[in-house]
Short mmCIF file of C-alpha atoms and ligand atoms in Angstrom, two decimals:
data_model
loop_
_atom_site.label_atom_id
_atom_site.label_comp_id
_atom_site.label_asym_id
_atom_site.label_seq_id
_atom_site.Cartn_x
_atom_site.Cartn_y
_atom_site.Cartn_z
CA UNK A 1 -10.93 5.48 7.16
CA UNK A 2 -6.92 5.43 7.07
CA UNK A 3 -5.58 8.78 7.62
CA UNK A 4 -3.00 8.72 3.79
CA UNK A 5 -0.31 11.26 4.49
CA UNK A 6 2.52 12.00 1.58
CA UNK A 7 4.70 10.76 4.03
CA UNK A 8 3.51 7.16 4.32
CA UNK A 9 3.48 7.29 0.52
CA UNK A 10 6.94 8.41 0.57
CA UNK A 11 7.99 5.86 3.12
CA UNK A 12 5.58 2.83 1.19
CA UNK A 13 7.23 4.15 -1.94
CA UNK A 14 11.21 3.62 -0.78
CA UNK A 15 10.08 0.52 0.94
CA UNK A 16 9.02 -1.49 -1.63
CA UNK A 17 11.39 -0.23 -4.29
CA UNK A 18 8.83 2.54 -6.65
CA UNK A 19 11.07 5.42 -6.01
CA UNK A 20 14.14 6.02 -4.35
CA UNK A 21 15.81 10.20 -3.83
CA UNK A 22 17.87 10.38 -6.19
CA UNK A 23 22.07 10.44 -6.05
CA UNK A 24 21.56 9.28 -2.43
CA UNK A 25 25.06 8.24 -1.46
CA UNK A 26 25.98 11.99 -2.47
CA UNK A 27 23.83 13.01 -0.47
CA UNK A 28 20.83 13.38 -2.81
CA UNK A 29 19.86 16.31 -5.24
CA UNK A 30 17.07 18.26 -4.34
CA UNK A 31 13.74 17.30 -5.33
CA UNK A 32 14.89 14.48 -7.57
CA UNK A 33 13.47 10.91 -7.75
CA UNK A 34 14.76 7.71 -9.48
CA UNK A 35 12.41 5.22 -9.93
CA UNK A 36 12.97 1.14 -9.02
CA UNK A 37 11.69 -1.51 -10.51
CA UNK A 38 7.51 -1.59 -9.49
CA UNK A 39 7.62 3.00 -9.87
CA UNK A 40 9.25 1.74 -13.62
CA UNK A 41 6.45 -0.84 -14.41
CA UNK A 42 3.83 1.72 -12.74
CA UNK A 43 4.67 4.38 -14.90
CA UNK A 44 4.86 2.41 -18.07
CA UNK A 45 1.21 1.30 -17.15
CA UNK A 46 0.34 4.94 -16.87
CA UNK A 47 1.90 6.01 -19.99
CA UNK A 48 0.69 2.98 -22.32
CA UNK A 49 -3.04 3.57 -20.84
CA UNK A 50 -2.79 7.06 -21.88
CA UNK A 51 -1.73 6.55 -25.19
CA UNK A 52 -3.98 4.09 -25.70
CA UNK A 53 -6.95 6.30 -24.97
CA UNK A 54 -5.61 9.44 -26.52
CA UNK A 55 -3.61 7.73 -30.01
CA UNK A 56 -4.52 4.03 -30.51
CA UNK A 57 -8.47 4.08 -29.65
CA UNK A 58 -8.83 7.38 -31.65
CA UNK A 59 -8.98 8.12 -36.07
CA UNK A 60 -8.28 11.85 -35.48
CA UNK A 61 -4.80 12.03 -32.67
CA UNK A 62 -1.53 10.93 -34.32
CA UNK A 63 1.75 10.52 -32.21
CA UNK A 64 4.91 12.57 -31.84
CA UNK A 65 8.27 12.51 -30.26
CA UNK A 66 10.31 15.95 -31.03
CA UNK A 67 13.59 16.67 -29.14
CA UNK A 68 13.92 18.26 -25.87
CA UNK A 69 16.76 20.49 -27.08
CA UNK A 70 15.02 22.83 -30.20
CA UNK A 71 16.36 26.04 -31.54
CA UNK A 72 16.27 28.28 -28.57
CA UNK A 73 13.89 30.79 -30.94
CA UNK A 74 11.31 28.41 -30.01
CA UNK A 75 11.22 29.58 -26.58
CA UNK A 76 11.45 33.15 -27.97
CA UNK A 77 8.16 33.13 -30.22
CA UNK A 78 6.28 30.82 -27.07
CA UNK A 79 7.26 33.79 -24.53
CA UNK A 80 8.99 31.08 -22.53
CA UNK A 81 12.32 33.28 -22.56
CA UNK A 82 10.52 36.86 -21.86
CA UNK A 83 7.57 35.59 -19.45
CA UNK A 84 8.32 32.04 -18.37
CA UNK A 85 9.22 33.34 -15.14
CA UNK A 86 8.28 33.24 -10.90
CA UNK A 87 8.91 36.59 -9.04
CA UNK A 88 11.80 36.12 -6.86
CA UNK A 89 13.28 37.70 -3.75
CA UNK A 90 16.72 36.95 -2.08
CA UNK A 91 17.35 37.26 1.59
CA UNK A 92 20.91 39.24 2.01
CA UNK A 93 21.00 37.45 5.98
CA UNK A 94 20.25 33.26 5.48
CA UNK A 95 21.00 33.48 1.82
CA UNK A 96 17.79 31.65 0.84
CA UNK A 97 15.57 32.53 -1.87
CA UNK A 98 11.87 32.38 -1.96
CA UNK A 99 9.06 32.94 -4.21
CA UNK A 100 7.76 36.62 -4.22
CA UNK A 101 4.14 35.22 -4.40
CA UNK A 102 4.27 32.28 -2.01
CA UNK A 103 6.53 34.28 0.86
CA UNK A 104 3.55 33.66 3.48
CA UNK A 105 4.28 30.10 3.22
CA UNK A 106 7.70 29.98 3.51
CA UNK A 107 9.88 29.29 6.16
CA UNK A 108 12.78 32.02 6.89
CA UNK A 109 16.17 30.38 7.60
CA UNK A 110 17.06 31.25 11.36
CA UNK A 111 15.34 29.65 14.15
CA UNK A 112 12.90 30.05 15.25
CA UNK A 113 11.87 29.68 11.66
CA UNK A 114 9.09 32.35 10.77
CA UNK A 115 7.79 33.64 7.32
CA UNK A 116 10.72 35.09 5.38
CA UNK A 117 10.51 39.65 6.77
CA UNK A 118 8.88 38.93 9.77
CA UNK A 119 12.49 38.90 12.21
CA UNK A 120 14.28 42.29 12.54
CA UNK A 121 17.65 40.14 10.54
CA UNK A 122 16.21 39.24 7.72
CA UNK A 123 17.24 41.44 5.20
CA UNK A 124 15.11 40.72 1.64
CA UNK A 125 15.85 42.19 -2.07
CA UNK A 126 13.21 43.28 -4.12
CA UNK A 127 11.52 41.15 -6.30
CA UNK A 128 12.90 40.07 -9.68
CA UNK A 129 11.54 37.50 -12.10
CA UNK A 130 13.78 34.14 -12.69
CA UNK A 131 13.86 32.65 -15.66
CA UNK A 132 12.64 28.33 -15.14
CA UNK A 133 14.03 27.07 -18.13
CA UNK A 134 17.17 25.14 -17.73
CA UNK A 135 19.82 26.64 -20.02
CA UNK A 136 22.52 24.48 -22.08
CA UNK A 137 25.39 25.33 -24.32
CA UNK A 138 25.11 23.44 -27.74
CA UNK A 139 28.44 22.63 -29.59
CA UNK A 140 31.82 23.85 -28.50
CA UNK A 141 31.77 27.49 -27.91
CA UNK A 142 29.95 28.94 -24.81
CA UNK A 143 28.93 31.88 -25.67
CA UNK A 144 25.56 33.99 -26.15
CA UNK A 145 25.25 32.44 -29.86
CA UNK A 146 25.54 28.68 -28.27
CA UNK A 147 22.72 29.00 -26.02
CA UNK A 148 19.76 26.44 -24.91
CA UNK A 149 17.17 25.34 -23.00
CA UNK A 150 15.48 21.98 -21.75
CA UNK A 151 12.21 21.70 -22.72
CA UNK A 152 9.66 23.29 -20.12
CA UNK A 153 6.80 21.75 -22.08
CA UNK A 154 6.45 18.81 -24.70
CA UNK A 155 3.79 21.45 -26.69
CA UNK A 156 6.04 23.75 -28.36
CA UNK A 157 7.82 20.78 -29.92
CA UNK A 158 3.71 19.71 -31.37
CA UNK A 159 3.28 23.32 -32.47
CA UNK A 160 6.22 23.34 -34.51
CA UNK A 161 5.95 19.78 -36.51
CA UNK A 162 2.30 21.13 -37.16
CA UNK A 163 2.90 22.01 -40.74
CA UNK A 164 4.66 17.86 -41.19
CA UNK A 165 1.97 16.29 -39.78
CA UNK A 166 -1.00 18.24 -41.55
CA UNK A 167 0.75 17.71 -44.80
CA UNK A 168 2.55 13.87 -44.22
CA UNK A 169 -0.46 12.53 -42.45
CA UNK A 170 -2.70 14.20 -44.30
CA UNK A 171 -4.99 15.72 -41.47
CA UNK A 172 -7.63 17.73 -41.43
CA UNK A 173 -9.27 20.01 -38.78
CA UNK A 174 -10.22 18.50 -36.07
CA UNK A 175 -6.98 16.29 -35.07
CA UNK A 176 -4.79 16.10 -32.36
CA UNK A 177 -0.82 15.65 -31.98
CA UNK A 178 0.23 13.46 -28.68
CA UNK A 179 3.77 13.27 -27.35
CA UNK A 180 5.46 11.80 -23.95
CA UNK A 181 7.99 12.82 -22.76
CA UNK A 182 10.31 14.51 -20.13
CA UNK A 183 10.29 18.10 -19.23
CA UNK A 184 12.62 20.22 -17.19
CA UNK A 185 11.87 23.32 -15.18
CA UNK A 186 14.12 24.94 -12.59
CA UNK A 187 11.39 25.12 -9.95
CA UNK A 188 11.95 27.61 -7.18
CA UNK A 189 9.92 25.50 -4.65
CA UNK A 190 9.92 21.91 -5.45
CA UNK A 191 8.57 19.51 -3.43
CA UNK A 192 5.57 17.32 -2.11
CA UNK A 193 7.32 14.13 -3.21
CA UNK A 194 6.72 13.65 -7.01
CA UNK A 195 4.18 16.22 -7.42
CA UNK A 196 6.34 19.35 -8.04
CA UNK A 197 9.62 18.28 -9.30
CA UNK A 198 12.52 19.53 -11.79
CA UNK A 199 12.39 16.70 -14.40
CA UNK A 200 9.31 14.96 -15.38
CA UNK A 201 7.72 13.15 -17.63
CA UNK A 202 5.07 14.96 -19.48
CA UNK A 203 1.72 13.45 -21.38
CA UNK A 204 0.24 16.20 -23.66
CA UNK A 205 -1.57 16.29 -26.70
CA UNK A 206 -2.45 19.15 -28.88
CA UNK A 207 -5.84 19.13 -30.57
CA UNK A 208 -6.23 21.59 -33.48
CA UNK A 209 -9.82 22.65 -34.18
CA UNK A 210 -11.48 24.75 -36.55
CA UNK A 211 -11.80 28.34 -34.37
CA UNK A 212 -16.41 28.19 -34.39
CA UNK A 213 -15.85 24.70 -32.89
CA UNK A 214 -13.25 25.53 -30.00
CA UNK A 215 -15.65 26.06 -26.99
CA UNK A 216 -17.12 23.11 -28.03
CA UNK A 217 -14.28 20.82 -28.14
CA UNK A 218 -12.67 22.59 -25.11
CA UNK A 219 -15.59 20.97 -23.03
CA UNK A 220 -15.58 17.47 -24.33
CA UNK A 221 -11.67 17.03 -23.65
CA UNK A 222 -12.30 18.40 -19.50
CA UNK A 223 -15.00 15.58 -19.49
CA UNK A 224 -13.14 13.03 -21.67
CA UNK A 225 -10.11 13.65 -19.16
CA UNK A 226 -11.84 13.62 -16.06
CA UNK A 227 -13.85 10.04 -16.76
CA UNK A 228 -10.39 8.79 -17.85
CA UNK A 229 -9.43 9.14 -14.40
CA UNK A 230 -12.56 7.44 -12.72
CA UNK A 231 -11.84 4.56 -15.41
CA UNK A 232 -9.07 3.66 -13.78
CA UNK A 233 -10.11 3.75 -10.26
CA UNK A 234 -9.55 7.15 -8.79
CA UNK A 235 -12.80 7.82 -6.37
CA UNK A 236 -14.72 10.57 -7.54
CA UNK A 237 -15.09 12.31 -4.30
CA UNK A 238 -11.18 13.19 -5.05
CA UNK A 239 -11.49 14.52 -8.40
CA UNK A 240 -13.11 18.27 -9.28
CA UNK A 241 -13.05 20.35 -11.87
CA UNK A 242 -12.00 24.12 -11.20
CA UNK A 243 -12.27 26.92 -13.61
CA UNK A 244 -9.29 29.18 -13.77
CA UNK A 245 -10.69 33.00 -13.58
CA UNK A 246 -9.62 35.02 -16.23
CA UNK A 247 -6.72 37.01 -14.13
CA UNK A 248 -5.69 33.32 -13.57
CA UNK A 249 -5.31 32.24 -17.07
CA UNK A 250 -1.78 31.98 -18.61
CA UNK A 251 -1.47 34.80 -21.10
CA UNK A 252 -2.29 32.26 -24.41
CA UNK A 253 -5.28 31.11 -22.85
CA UNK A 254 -9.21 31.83 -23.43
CA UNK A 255 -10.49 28.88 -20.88
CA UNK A 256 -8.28 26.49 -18.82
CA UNK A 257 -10.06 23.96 -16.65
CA UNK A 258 -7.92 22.32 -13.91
CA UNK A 259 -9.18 18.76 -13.15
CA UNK A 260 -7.92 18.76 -9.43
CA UNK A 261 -7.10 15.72 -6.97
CA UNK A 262 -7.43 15.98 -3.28
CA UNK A 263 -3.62 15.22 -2.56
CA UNK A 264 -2.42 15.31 1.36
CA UNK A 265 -1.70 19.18 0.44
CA UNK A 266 -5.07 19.82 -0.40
CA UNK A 267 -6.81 19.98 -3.75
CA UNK A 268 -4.53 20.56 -6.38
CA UNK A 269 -3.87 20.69 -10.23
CA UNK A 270 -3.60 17.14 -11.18
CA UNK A 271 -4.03 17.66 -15.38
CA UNK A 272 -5.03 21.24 -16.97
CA UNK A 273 -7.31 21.58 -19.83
CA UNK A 274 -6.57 24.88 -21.83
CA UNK A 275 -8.62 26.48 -24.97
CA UNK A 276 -5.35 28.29 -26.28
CA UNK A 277 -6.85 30.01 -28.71
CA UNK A 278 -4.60 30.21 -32.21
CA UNK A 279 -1.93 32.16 -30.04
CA UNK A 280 0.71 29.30 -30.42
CA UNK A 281 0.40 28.55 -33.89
CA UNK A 282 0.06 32.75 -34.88
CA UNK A 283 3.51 33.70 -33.08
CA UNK A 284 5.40 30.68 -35.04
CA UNK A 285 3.99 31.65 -37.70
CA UNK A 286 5.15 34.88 -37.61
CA UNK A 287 8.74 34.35 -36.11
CA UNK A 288 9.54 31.60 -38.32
CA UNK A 289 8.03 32.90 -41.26
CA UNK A 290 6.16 29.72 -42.10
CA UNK A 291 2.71 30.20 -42.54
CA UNK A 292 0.79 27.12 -40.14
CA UNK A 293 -2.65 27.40 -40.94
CA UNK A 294 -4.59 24.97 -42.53
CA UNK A 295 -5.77 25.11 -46.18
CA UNK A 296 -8.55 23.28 -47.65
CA UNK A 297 -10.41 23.00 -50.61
CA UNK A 298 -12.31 25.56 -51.88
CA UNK A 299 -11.25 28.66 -50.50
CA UNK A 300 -11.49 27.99 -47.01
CA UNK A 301 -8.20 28.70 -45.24
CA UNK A 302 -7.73 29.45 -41.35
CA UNK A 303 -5.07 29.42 -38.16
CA UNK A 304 -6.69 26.36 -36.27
CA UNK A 305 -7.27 27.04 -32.33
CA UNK A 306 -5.88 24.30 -29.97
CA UNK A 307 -7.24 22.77 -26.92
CA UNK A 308 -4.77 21.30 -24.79
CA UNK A 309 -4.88 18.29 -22.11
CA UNK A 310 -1.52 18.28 -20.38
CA UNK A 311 -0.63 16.33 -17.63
CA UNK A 312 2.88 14.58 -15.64
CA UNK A 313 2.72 10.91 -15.39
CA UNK A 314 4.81 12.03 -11.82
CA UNK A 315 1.23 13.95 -10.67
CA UNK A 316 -0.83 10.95 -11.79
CA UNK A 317 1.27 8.71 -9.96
CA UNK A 318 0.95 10.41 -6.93
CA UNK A 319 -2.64 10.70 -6.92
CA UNK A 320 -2.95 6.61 -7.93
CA UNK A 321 -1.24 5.95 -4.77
CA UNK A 322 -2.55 7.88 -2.82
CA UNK A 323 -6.25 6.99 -3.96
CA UNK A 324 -4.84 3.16 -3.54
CA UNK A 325 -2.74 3.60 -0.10
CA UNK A 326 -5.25 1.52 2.50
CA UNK A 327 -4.42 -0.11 5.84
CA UNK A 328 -6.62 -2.79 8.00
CA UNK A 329 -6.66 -5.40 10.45
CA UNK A 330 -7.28 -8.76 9.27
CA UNK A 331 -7.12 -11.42 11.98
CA UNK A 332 -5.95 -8.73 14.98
CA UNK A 333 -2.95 -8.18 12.22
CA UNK A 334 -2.35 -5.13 10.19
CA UNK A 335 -1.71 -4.91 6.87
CA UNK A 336 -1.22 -2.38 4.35
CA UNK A 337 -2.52 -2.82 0.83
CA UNK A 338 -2.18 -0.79 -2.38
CA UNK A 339 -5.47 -0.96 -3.87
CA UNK A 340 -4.60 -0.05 -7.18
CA UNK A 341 -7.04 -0.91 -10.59
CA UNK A 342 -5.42 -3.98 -11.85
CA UNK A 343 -4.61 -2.48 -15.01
CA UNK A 344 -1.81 0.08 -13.36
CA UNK A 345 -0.77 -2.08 -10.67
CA UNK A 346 3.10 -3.17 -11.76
CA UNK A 347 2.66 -6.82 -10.98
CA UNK A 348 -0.68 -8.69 -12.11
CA UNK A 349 -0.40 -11.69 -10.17
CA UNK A 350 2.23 -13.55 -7.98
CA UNK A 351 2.39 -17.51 -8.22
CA UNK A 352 3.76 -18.66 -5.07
CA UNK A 353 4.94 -22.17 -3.96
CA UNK A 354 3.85 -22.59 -0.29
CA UNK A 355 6.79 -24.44 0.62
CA UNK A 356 9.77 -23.60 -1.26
CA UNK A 357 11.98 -26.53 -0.56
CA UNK A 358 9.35 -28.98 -1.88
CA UNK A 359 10.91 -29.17 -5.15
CA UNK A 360 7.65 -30.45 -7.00
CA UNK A 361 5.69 -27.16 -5.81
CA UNK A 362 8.73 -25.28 -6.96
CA UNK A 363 8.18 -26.79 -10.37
CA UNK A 364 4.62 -26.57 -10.38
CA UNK A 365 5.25 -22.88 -9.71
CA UNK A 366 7.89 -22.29 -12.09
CA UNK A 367 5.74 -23.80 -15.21
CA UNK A 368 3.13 -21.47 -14.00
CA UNK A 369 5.05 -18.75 -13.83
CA UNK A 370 6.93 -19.14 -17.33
CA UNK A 371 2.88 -19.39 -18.57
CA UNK A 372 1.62 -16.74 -17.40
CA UNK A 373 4.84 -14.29 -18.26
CA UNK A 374 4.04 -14.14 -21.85
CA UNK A 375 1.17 -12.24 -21.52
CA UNK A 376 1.31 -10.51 -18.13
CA UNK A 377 3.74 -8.97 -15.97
CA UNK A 378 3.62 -11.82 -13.20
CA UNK A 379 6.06 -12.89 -9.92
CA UNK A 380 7.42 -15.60 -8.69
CA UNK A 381 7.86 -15.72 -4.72
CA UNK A 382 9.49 -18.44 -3.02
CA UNK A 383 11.32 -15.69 -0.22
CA UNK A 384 10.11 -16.29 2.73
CA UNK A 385 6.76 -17.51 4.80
CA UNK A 386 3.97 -17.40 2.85
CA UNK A 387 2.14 -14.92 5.12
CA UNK A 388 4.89 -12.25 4.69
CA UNK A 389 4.99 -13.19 0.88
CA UNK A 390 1.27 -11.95 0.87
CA UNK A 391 1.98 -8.62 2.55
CA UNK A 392 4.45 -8.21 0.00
CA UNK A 393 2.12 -8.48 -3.05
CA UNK A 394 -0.26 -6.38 -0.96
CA UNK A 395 1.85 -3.41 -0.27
CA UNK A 396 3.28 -3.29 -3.88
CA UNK A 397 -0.70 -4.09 -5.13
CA UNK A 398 -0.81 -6.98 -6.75
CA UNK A 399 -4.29 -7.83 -7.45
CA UNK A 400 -3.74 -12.01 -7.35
CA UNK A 401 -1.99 -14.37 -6.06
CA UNK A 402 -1.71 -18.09 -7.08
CA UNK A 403 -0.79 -20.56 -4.65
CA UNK A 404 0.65 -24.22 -5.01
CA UNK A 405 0.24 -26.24 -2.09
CA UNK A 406 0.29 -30.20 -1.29
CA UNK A 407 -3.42 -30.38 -3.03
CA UNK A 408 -2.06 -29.03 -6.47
CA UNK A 409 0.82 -31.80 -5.98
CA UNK A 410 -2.67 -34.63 -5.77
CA UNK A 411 -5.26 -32.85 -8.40
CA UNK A 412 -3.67 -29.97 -10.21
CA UNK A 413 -5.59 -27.04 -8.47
CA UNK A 414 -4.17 -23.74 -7.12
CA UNK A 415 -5.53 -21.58 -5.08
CA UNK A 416 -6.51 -17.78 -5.65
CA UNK A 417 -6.12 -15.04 -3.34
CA UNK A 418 -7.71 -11.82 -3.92
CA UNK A 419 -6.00 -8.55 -3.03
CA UNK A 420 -9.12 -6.21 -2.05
CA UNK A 421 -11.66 -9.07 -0.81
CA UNK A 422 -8.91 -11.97 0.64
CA UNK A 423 -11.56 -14.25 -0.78
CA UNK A 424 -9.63 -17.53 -2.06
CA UNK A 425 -11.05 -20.11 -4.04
CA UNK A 426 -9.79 -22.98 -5.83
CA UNK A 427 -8.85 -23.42 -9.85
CA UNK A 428 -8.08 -25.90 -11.86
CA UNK A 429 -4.07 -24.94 -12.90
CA UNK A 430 -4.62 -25.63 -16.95
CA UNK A 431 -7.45 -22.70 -16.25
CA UNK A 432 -5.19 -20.16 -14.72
CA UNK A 433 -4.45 -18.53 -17.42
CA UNK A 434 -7.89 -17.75 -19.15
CA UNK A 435 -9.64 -16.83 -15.36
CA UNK A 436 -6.43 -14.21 -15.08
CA UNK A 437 -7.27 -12.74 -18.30
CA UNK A 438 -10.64 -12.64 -17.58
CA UNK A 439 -10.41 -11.00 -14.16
CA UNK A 440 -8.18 -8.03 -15.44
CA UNK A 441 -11.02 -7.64 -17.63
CA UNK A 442 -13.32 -7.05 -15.26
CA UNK A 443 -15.37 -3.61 -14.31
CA UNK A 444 -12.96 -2.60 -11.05
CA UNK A 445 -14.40 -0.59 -8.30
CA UNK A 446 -12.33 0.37 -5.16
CA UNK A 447 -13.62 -0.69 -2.39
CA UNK A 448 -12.33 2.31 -0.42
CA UNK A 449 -15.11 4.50 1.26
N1 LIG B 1 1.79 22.89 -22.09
C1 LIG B 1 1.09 23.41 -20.99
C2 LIG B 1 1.74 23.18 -19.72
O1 LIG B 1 2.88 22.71 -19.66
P1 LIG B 1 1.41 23.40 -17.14
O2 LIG B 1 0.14 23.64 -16.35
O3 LIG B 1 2.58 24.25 -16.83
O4 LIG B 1 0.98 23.53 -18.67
C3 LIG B 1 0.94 20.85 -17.41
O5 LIG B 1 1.80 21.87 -16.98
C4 LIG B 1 0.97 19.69 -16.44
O6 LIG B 1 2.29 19.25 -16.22
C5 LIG B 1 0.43 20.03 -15.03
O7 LIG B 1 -0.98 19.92 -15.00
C6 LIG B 1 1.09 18.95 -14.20
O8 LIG B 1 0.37 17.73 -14.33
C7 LIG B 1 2.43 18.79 -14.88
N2 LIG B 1 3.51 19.56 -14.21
C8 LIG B 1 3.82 20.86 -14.40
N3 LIG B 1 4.88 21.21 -13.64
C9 LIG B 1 5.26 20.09 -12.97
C10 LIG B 1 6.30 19.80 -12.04
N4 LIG B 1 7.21 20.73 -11.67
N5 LIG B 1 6.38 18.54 -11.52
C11 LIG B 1 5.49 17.59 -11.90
N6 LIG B 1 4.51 17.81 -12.79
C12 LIG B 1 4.39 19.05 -13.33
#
């Protein structure tokens, strides 16, 4: 079984253009990805796969997109200003700064390195909490009044459109509000590659139920959530669901189910499922002095509770590679191969003329390629010997590759390569198009152990 360390991920990752540090000829900044071409198409997969299972699939879930800069008295009914926070302690000797709660896993600046208090130098503060919202100043002045934040969390943005979309959509308990979008938190200790960063790209969706029905709903959205993930490939023996205990549970919430991937770290949150009670809705409702409860007919009227699946398209991304990340020997050759499902991998197929100075192949190719473009996200590949043009597609997971070769020139066929089996067989090239479409159809099993 290959041994999938973050750092092969990281180094497959640069490699093939998904994600590159970010700022690098300054040096970089911290914990801070851009992402290339194939991480671009990836996460576009990711995100349209999501909304299509959470928004276009479903009557009752309706979309959003709020701004990431909102009055900053949204933070202050949310308790993101008062207790959005990580304990903090300072060391007065290296002049780093560690977590409070996490100081047995840190590294203390000096060499040899050992846990932050352990040499007789260091010299720590006491604890105090740090705010992780990003502040901003809005408008010209910079004072007190002009103060901002960055978004921690795409929710508070649902919570406060609740009142538009119950009356301008005309909802009805139970229905859901989705929004993408990025996030920002000033994370003390970053890192892992994508999977704890400062700016990401957040999927959640807020479903507002009537309070008798919470419990109930609460469960189906862990399951829903956890078989979305098997849907599109990720092996079960990676995925768990853990139960936070109640001294675990963020102050809003009555039940919060972590559906956890086995990452190189270890198991680890990869999406959290959280009853939240009517907390969110109740303090807006009483700092804003709107009333967001839902009225209906008769005299029923009641503050809906929310159940909330929240996840980063950076964590998901991190756990589809990592699930896909394979290497073999074929032929006493090694090769590396990105067994992604084909519906996230960036590039569906490749069309590849096997010798690209025959300029009839080339053309053959070409038509194929303009085909096959208007429906999929296909390549053409003419860089190179055909064997390293195949390693290529493999390491950046492209399920298919279709080859033109002297035969095509004499009866029109191509040949097929398959990522996961290297089985090839031979099509007819007017029939490309309809055996693609059917393929990406088709039930997709990894055939990792
Ligand atoms: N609205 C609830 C909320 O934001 P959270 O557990 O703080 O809850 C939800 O975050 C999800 O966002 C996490 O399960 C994780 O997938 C993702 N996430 C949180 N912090 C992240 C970070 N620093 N980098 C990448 N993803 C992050």
């Amino acid at each position: 079984m290959t041994d999938v360390t973050m750092d092969k991920i990281v180094s497959l990752s640069r490699r093939r253009g998904f994600v590159f540090p970010s700022s690098e000829i300054y040096g970089g900044m911290g914990s801070t990805y851009d992402y290339g071409h194939y991480g671009v198409l990836t996460k576009n997969n990711i995100r349209s796969l999501w909304f299509q299972a959470m928004v276009q699939e479903r009557d009752d879930i309706v979309a959003l997109d709020s701004a990431i800069i909102l009055n900053p008295r949204v933070w202050e009914a949310s308790g993101h200003v008062g207790g959005f926070t990580d304990p903090l302690v300072d060391c007065r000797t290296c002049k780093l700064r560690f977590r409070a709660d996490q100081i047995d896993q840190a590294s203390c600046g000096r060499r040899p390195s050992k846990h932050p208090g352990e040499t007789p130098d260091c010299d720590l503060t006491e604890a105090r909490q740090f705010n992780l919202m990003f502040k901003t100043q809005v408008g010209a002045l910079e004072d007190e009044s002009s103060t901002a934040y960055l978004r921690p969390e795409t929710a508070q943005g649902i919570f406060v459109n609740f009142k538009n979309v119950l009356q301008l959509a005309r909802r009805k308990p139970p229905f859901g509000i989705a929004q993408v979008g990025k996030s920002f938190r000033n994370e003390i200790t970053p890192g892992n590659f994508l999977f704890r960063v400062r700016e990401f790209e957040q999927m959640e969706m807020e479903f507002f139920v009537p309070p008798a029905d919470a419990e109930r709903w609460y469960r189906y959205w862990v399951d829903e959530r956890f078989n979305w993930y098997l849907k599109y490939g990720l092996r079960e023996s990676m995925l768990r669901k853990r139960e936070h205990s109640a001294e675990e549970r963020s102050h809003y919430s009555s039940g919060t189910t972590d559906i956890e991937y086995l990452y190189p770290i270890g198991w680890s949150e990869l999406e959290g499922v959280a009853n939240r009670g009517d907390f969110d809705l109740t303090q807006h409702t009483q700092h804003s002095g709107t009333k967001l409860e839902f009225v209906g007919d008769d005299t029923e009227r009641y503050t809906p509770y929310v159940i909330e699946p929240a996840v980063s398209i950076e964590r998901i991304f991190v756990a589809m590679l990592v699930d896909a990340y394979d290497e073999e020997v074929v032929a006493e050759r090694e090769r590396t191969v990105l067994r992604l499902h084909p519906a996230i991998a960036p590039v569906k197929a490749a069309i590849l003329p096997l010798i690209p100075r025959n300029a009839d192949m080339v053309e053959k190719a070409r038509g194929l390629h303009d085909e096959l473009r208007r429906q999929h996200m296909v390549e053409y590949d003419d860089g190179g010997q055909i064997g390293r043009r195949y390693r290529r597609q493999d390491e950046i997971g492209t399920p298919f590759a279709f080859t033109i070769d002297d035969q095509t020139l004499e009866d029109d066929t191509v040949t097929v390569r398959e990522r996961d089996s290297l089985a090839q067989e031979r099509l007819p090239i007017g029939g490309v198009r309809g055996w693609l479409e059917e393929a990406l159809e088709r039930p997709w099993r990894t055939p990792k152990a």
